[in-house]
Coordinates of C-alpha atoms and ligand atoms in Angstrom, one line a residue:
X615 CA 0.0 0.0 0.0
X616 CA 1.3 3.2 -0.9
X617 CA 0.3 6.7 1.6
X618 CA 0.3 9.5 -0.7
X619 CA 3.3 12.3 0.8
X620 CA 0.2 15.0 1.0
X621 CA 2.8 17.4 2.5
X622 CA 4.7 19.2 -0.1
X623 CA 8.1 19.7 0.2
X624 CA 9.1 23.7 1.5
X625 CA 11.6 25.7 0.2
X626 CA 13.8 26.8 3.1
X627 CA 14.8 30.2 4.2
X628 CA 17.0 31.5 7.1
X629 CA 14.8 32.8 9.9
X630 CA 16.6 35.8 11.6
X631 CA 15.2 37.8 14.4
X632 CA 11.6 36.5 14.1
X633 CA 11.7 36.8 10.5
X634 CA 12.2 34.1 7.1
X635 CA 14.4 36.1 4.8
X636 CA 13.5 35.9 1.2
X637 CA 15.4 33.6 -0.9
X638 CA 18.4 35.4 -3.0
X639 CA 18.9 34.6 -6.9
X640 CA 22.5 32.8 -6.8
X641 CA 22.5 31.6 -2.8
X642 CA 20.2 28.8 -3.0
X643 CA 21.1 25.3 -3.2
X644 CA 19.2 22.3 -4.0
X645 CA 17.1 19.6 -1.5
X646 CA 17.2 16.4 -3.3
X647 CA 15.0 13.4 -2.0
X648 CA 17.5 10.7 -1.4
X649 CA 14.1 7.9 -2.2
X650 CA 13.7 9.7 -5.7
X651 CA 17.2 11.5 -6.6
X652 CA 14.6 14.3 -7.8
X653 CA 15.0 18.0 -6.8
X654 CA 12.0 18.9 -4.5
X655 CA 13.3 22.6 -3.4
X656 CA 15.6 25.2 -2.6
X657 CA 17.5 26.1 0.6
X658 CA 19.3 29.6 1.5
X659 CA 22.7 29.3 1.5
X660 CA 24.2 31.1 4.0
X661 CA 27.3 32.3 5.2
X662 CA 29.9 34.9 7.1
X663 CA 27.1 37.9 6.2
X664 CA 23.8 35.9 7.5
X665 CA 25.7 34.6 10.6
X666 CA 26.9 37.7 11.3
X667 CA 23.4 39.4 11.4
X668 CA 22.1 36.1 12.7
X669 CA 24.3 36.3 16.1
X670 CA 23.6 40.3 16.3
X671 CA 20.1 39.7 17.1
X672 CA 20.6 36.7 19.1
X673 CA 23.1 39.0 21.5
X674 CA 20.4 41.4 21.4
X675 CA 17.7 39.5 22.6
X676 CA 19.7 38.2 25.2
X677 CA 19.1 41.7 26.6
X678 CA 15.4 42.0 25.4
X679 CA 12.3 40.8 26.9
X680 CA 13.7 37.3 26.5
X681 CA 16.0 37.9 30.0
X682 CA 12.6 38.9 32.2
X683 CA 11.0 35.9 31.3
X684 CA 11.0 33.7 34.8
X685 CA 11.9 30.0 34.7
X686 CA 8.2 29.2 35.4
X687 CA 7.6 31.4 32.2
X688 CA 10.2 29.7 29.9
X689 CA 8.7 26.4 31.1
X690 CA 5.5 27.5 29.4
X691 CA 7.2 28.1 26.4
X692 CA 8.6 24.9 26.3
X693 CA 5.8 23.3 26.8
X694 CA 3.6 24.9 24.3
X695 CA 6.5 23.8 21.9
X696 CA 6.3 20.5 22.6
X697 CA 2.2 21.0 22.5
X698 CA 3.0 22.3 18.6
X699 CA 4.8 19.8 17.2
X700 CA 2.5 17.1 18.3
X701 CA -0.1 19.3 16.3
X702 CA 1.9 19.3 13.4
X703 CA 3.0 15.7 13.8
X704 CA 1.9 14.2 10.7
X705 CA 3.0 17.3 8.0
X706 CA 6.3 17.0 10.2
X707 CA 7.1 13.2 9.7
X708 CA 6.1 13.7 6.1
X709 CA 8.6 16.0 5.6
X710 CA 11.6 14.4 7.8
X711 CA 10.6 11.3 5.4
X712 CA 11.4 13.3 2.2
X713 CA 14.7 14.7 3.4
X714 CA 16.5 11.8 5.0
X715 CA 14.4 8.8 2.6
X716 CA 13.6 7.0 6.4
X717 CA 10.6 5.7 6.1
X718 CA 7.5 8.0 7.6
X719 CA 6.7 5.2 10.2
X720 CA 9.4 5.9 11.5
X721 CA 9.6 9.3 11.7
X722 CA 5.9 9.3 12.9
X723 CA 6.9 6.9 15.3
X724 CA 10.2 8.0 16.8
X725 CA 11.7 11.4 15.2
X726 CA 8.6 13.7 15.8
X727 CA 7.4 12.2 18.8
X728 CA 10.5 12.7 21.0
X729 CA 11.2 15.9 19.1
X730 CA 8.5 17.2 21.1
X731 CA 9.1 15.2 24.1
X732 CA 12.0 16.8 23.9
X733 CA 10.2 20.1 24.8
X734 CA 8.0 18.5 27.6
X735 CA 10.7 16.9 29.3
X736 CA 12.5 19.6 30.0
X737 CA 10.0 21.9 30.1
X738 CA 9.2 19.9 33.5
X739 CA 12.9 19.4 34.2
X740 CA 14.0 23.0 34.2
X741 CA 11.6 23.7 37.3
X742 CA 11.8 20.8 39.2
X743 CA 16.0 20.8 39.8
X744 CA 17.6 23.2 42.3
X745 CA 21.2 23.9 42.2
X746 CA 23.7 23.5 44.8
X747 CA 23.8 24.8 48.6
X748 CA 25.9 24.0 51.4
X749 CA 26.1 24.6 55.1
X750 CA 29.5 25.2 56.1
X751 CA 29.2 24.8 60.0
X752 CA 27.9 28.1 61.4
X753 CA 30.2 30.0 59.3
X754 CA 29.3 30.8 55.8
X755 CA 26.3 29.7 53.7
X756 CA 27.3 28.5 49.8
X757 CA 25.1 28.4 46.8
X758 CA 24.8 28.7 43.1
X759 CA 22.7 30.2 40.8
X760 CA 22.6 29.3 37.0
X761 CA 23.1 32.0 34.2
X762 CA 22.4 32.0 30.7
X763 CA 25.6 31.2 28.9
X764 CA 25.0 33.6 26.0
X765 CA 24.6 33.0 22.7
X766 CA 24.8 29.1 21.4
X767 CA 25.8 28.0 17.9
X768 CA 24.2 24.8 17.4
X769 CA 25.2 22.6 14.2
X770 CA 23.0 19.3 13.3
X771 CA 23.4 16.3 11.1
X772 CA 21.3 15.0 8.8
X773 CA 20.3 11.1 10.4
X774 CA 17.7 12.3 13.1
X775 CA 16.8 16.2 11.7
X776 CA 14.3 17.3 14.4
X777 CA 14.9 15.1 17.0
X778 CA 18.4 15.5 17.8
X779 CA 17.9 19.5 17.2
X780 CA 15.4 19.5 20.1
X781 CA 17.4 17.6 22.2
X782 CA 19.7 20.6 22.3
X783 CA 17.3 23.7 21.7
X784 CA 15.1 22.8 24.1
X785 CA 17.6 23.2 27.4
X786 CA 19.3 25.7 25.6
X787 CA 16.3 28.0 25.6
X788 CA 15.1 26.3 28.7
X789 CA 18.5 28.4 30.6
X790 CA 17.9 31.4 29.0
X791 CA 20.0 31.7 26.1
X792 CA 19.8 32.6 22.3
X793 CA 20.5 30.5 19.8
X794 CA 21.9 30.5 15.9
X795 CA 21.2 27.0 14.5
X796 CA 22.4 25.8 11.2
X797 CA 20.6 22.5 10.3
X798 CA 22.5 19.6 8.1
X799 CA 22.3 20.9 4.4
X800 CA 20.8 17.5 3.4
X801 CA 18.1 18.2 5.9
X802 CA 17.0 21.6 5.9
X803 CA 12.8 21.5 6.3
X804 CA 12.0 20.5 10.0
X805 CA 14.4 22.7 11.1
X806 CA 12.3 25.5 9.2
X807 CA 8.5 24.5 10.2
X808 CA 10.1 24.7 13.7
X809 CA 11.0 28.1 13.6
X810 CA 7.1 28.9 12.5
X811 CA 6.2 27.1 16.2
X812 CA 8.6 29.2 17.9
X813 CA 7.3 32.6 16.6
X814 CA 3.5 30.3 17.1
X815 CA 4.7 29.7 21.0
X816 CA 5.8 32.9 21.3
X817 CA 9.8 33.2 21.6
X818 CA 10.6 36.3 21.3
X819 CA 11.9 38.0 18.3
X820 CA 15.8 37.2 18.0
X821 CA 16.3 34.1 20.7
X822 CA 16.0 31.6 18.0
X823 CA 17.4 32.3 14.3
X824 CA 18.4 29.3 11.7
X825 CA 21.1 30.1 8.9
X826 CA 21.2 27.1 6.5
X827 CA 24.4 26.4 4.1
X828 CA 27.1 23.6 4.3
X829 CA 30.5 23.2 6.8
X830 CA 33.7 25.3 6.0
X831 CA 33.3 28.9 4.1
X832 CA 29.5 28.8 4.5
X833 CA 27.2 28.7 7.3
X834 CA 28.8 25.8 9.7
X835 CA 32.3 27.6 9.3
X836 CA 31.0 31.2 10.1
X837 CA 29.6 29.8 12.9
X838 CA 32.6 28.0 14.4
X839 CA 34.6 31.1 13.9
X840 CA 32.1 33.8 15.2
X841 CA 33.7 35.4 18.0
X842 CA 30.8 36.2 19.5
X843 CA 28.9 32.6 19.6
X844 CA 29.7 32.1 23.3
X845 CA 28.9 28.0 23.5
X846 CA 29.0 25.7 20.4
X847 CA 26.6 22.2 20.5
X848 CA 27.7 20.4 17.8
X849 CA 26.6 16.6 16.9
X850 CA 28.2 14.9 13.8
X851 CA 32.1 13.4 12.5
X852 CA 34.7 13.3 14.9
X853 CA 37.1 15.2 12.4
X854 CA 33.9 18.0 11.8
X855 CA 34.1 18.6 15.7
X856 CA 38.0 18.9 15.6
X857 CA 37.5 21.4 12.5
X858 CA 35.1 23.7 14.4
X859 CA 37.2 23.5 17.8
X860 CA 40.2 25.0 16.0
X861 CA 38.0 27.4 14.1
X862 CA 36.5 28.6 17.7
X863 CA 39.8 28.3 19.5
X864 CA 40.7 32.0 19.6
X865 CA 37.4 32.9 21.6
X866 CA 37.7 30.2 23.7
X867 CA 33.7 28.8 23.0
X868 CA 32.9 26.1 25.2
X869 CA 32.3 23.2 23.3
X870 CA 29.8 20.1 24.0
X871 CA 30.1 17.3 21.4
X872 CA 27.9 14.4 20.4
X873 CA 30.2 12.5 17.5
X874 CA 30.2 9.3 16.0
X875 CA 30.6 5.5 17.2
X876 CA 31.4 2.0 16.2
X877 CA 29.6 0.0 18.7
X878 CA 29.9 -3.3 20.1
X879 CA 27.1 -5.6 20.8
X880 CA 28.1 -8.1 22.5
X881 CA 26.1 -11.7 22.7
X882 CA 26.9 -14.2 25.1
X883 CA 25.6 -17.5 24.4
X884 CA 23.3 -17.6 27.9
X885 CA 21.4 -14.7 26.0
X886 CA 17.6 -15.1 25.1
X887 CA 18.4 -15.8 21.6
X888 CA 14.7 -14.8 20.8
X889 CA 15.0 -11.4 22.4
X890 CA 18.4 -10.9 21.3
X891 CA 17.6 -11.2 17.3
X892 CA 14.7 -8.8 18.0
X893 CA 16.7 -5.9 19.5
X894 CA 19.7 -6.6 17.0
X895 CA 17.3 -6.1 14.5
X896 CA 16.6 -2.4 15.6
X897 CA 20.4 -1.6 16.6
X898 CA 21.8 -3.0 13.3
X899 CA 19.2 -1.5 10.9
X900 CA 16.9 1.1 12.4
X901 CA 17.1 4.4 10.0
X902 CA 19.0 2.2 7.8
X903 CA 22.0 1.9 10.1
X904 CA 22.4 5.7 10.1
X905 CA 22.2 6.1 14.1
X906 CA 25.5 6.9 16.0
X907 CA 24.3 4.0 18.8
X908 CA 23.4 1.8 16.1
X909 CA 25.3 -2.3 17.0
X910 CA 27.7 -2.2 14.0
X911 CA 30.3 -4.8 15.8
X912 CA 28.0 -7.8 16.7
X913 CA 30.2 -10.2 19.0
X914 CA 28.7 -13.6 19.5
X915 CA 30.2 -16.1 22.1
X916 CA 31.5 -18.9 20.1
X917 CA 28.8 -21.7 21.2
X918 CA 25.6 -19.4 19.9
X919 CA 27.9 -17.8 16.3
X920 CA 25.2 -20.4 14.3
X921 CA 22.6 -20.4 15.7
X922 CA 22.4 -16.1 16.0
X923 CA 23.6 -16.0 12.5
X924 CA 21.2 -18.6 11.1
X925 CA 18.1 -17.1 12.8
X926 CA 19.6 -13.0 12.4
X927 CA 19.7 -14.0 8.4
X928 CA 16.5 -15.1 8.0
X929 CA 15.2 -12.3 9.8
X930 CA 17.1 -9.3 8.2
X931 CA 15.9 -11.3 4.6
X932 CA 12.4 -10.6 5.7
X933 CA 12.7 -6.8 6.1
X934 CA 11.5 -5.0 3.0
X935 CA 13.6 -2.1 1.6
X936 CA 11.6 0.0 0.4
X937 CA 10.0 3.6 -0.6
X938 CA 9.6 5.8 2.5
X939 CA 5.7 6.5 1.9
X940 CA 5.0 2.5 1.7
X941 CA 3.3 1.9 4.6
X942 CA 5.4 -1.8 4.8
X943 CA 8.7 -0.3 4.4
X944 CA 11.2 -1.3 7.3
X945 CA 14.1 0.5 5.1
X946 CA 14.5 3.2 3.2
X947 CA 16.8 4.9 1.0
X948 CA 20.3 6.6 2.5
X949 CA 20.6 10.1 2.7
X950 CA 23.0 11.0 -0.5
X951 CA 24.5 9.8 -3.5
X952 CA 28.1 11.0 -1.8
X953 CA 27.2 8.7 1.2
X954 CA 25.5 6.0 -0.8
X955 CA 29.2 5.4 -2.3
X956 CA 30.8 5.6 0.9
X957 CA 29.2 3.0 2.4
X958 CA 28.9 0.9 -0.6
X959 CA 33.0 1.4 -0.7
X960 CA 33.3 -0.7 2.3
X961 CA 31.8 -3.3 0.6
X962 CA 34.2 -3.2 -1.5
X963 CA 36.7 -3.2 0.9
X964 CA 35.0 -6.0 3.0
X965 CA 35.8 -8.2 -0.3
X966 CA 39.1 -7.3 -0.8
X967 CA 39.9 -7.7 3.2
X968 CA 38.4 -11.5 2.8
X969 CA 34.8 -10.9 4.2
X970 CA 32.1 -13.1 3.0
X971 CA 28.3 -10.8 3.0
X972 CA 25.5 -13.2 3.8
X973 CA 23.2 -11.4 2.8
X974 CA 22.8 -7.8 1.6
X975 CA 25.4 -5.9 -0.3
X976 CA 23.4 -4.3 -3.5
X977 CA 20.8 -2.4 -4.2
X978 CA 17.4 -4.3 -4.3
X979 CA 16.7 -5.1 -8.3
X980 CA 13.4 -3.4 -8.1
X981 CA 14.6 0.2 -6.8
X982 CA 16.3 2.0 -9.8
X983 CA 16.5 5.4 -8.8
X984 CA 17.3 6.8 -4.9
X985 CA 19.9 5.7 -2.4
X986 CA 18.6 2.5 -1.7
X987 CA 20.9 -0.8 0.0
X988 CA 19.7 -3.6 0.9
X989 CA 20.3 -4.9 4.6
X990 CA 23.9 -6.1 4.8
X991 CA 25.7 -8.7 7.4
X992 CA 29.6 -9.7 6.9
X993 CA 31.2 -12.2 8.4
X994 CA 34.7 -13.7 8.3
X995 CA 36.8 -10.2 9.0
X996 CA 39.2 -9.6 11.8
X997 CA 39.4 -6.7 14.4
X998 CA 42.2 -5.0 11.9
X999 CA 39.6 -4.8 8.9
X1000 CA 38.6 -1.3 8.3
X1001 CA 35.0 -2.4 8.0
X1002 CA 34.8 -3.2 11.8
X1003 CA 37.5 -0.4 12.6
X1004 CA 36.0 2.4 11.2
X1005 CA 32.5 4.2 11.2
X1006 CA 30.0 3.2 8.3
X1007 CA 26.9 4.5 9.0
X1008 CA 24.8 2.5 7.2
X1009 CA 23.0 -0.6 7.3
X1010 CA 26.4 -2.7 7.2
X1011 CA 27.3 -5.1 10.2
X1012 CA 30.1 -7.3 10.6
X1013 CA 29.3 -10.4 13.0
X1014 CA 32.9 -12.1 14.7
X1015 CA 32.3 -14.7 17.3
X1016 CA 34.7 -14.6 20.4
X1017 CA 35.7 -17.5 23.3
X1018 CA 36.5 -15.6 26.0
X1019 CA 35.0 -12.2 28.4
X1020 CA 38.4 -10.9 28.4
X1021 CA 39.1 -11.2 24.6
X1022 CA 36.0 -9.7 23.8
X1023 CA 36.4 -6.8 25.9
X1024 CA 39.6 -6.1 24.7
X1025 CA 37.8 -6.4 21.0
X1026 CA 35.2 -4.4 22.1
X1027 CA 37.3 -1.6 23.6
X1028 CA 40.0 -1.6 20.4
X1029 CA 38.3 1.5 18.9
X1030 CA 38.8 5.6 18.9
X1031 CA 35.3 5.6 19.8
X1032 CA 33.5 5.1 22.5
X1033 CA 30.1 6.0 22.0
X1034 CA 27.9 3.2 23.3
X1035 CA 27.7 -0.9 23.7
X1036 CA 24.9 -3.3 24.2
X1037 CA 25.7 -6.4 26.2
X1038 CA 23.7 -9.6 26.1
X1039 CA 23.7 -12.2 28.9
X1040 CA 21.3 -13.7 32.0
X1041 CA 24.2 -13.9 34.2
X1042 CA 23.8 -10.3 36.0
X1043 CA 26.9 -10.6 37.3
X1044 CA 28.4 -11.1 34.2
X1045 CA 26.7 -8.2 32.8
X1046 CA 27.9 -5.8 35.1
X1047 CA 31.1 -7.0 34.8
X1048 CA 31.7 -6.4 31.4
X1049 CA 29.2 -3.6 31.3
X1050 CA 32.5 -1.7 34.1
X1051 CA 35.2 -2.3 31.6
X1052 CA 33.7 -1.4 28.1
X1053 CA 34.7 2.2 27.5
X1054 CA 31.7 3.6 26.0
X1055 CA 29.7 6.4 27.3
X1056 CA 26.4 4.3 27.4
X1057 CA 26.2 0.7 28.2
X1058 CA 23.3 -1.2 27.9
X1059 CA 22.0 -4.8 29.5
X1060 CA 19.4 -6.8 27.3
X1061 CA 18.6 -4.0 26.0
X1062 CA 19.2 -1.0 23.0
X1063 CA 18.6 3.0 23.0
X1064 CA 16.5 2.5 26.0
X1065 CA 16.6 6.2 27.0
X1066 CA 15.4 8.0 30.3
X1067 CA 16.2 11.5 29.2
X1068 CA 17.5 12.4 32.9
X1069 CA 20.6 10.2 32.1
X1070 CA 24.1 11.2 30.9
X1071 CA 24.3 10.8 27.5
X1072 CA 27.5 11.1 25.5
X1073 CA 30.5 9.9 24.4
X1074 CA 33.9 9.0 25.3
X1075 CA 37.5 8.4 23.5
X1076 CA 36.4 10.4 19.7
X1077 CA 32.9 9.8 19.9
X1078 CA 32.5 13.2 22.2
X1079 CA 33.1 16.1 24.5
X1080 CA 30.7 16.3 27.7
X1081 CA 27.5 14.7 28.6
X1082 CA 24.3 16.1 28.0
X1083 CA 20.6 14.6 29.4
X1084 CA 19.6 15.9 32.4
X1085 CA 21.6 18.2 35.1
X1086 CA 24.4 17.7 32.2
X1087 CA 22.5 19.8 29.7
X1088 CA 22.0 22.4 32.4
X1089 CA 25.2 22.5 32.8
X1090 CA 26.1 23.1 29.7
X1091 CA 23.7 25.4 28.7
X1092 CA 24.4 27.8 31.9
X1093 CA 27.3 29.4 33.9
X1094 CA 27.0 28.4 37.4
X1095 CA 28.0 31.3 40.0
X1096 CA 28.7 30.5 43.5
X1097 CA 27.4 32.4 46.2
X1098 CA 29.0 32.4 49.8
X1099 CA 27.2 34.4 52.6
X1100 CA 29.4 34.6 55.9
X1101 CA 27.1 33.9 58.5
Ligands
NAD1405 P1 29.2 16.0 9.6 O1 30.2 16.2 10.7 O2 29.6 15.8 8.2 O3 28.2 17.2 9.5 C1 27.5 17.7 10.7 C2 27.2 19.1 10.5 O4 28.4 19.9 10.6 C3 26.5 19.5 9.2 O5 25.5 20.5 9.5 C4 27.6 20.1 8.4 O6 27.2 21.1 7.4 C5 28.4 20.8 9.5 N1 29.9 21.0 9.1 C6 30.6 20.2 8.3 N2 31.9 20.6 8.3 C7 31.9 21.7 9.1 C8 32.9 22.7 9.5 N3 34.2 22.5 9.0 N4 32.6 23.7 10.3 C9 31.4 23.8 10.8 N5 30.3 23.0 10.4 C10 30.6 21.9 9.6 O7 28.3 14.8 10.1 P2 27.0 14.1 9.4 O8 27.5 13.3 8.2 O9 26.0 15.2 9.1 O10 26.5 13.2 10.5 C11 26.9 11.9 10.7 C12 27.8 11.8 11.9 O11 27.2 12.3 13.0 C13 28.2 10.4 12.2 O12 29.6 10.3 12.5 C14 27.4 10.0 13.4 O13 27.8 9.0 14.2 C15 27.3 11.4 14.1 N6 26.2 11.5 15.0 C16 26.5 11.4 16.4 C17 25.4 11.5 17.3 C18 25.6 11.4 18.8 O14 24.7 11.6 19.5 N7 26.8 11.1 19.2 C19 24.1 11.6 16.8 C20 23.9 11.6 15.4 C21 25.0 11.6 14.5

């Protein structure tokens, strides 16, 4: 069955200081749908000029009516946010669907939906923490209060548009500050319809503006270097996040830093087999592979390798690539040509290093035009192959059984990243065990992406800088001031 796209695509402006800016002949750029490889609109290009009158406004309403707002007031905000999207939730999905190619279930199901939870949680958050305050005997009260940071650069990718934009507007504004966001250029049209709820919800003029363009000598670069962005939240390549730190070295922006992962899953063979192909299902494939948690290193104790391959084979042969408005699509198309060839490159080099694909590894016969692979396991490579070294972000695994705990941390922990890791066992002990030496910022126990948004989240080794969730995005999105009264 196939659900019409209703929504039409948007051409995308820059918004700056409660306003779209027209288009301009000659600094446009083309949105192509990654399911179709057709051109379905244009997007403002922006650079050192837009940014520039972008951030003035931004430091501006940091002084406007913006800073009388009370927390209980910015709560409200929040909330009615959160309130919007879900009212837009459908036009919303339809469009995330037609800029990444994911298919709309999904979207509808995950990307929109915690976009605006996104909102509501902190909404509640914001005015339900205190900050710190001690008694120091009978001689001196301590405590801090939380300021906004100032103005906030914020730089997406392209895998989850809305969502992961949320996940850092929402404290951002939630402290107080203003913000210049520049959304990935492959993704430009959530971004957009958001800025029409914030005017909607009532932020004032200035505390949220949206330049769109590309990374160096355009938007993402004239934001790294603006010496008066104060904070920079960037999510995306580890080598992007090292480009942007030197370009905002000189004025000293604090940085927080959500980058990119090879994970481990680990399987031992006491797992619930049935529970473990069901999850590895989601962490292999979800969004086409193109999730920075996303299980790309399965490790199966030797004694279960068959038996989880066998039954993980069948499975992944069942799930149906597809167009992204086909209501039985599990998979849809990738987000670019240019990253359609880089994954499909380490296929190549999967071959050449000795791998053997079980199943997967070409386009499906009936999908001539968009981005579109099928569902891809490898076996047979070692830890040095660059398929299970390096990040692919697509939906390629490589499966390698293991004999021992201790080998398969060491496996497991043989990476620059360090991002996240799903272990799989019924021995509890065993699982926090291994779950104390894997060096990843998130570990999980029978499960995948289970999330409580209170929780640190982040990355260590190159897959980030800082934690955010909870108290940590307060953190980061406010300058705490101690306060010490001498009794
Ligand atoms: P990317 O680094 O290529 O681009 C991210 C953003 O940075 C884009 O908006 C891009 O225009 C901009 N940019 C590129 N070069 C820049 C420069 N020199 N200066 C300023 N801005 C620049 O990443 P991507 O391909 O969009 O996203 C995929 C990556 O993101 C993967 O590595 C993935 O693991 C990671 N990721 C991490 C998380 C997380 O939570 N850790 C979440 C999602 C994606």
């Amino acid at each position: 069955m196939i659900t019409t796209t209703k929504v039409q695509a948007i051409d995308c402006r820059h918004f700056i200081n409660g306003k779209f800016v027209e288009l301009k002949k000659g600094k446009s750029f083309e949105n192509i749908n990654p399911a179709t490889e057709e051109v379905i609109g244009l997007v403002a290009e922006g650079g050192k000029e837009e940014v520039d009158i972008a951030v003035t406004a931004a430091r501006k309403a940091l002084d406007g009516p913006w800073k009388t707002f009370t927390l209980e007031e910015r709560s409200k905000i929040l909330r009615r946010i959160g309130d919007l999207i879900l009212e837009r939730q459908d036009e919303l999905a339809r469009l995330e669907a037609l800029d990444t190619g994911k298919p709309v279930s999904l979207a509808n199901s995950v990307d929109i939906p915690r976009a605006a939870y996104n909102f509501h949680f902190f909404a509640d958050y914001i005015i339900s923490v205190g900050t710190d305050a001690y008694q120091q005997n009978e001689e001196a009260l301590h405590y801090a209060i939380r300021r906004p940071v100032g103005v906030v650069g914020i730089i997406k990718p392209w895998n989850l548009p809305l969502l992961l934009l949320t996940w850092k507007l929402a404290p951002c504004l939630g402290m107080g500050n203003t913000a210049v966001i520049k959304p990935a250029e492959w993704t430009p049209m959530t971004a957009t319809v958001l800025m029409e709820i914030m005017k909607e919800a009532g932020v004032p003029d200035g505390v949220v503006n949206l330049v769109h363009g590309f990374g160096p000598g355009s938007a993402g670069g004239a934001i790294s270097e603006h010496p008066d962005i104060d904070a920079i939240s960037f999510i995306g390549e580890p080598r992007t996040g090292a480009a942007i730190m030197k370009a905002g070295a000189d004025s000293l922006k604090k940085l927080s830093y959500e980058l990119g992962g090879k994970n481990p899953n680990i399987i031992f063979a006491d797992a619930d087999m049935d529970d473990v192909i069901e999850t590895t299902m989601k962490s292999s494939f979800i969004n086409q592979g193109q999730v920075c948690m996303c299980g790309s290193r399965i490790y199966v104790e030797r004694p279960a390798y068959e038996e989880f391959l066998e039954k993980f084979v069948a499975k992944v042969k069942e799930l149906k690539v597809g167009q992204p408005f086909e209501a039985d699509t599990n998979v849809g198309a990738l987000i670019s040509k240019e990253h359609y060839d880089k994954v499909t490159s380490y296929l190549d080099i999967a071959r050449e290093e000795g791998g053997v694909i079980l199943t997967g590894g070409k386009r499906p016969e009936e999908l001539d035009k968009g981005y579109f692979l099928e569902p891809t396991i490898i076996t047979g490579l070692d830890k040095n192959s660059r398929c299970v070294r390096e990040e692919i972000f697509g939906p390629v695994v490589t499966v390698i059984p293991f004999d021992t705990e201790e080998e398969v941390i060491e496996q497991a922990n043989d990476t620059h990243y360090g991002l996240s890791a799903s272990i799989w066992t019924t021995n509890l002990k065993r699982g926090h065990r291994v779950a104390h030496q894997i060096e990843a910022g998130m570990v999980w126990v029978n499960t995948w992406f289970l999330r409580d948004l209170r929780t640190p989240f982040g990355g260590m080794k190159h897959s980030g800088v800082g934690r955010t969730g909870g108290m940590h995005s307060l953190d980061f999105y406010s300058e705490l001031s101690n306060i010490t009264i001498k009794l």
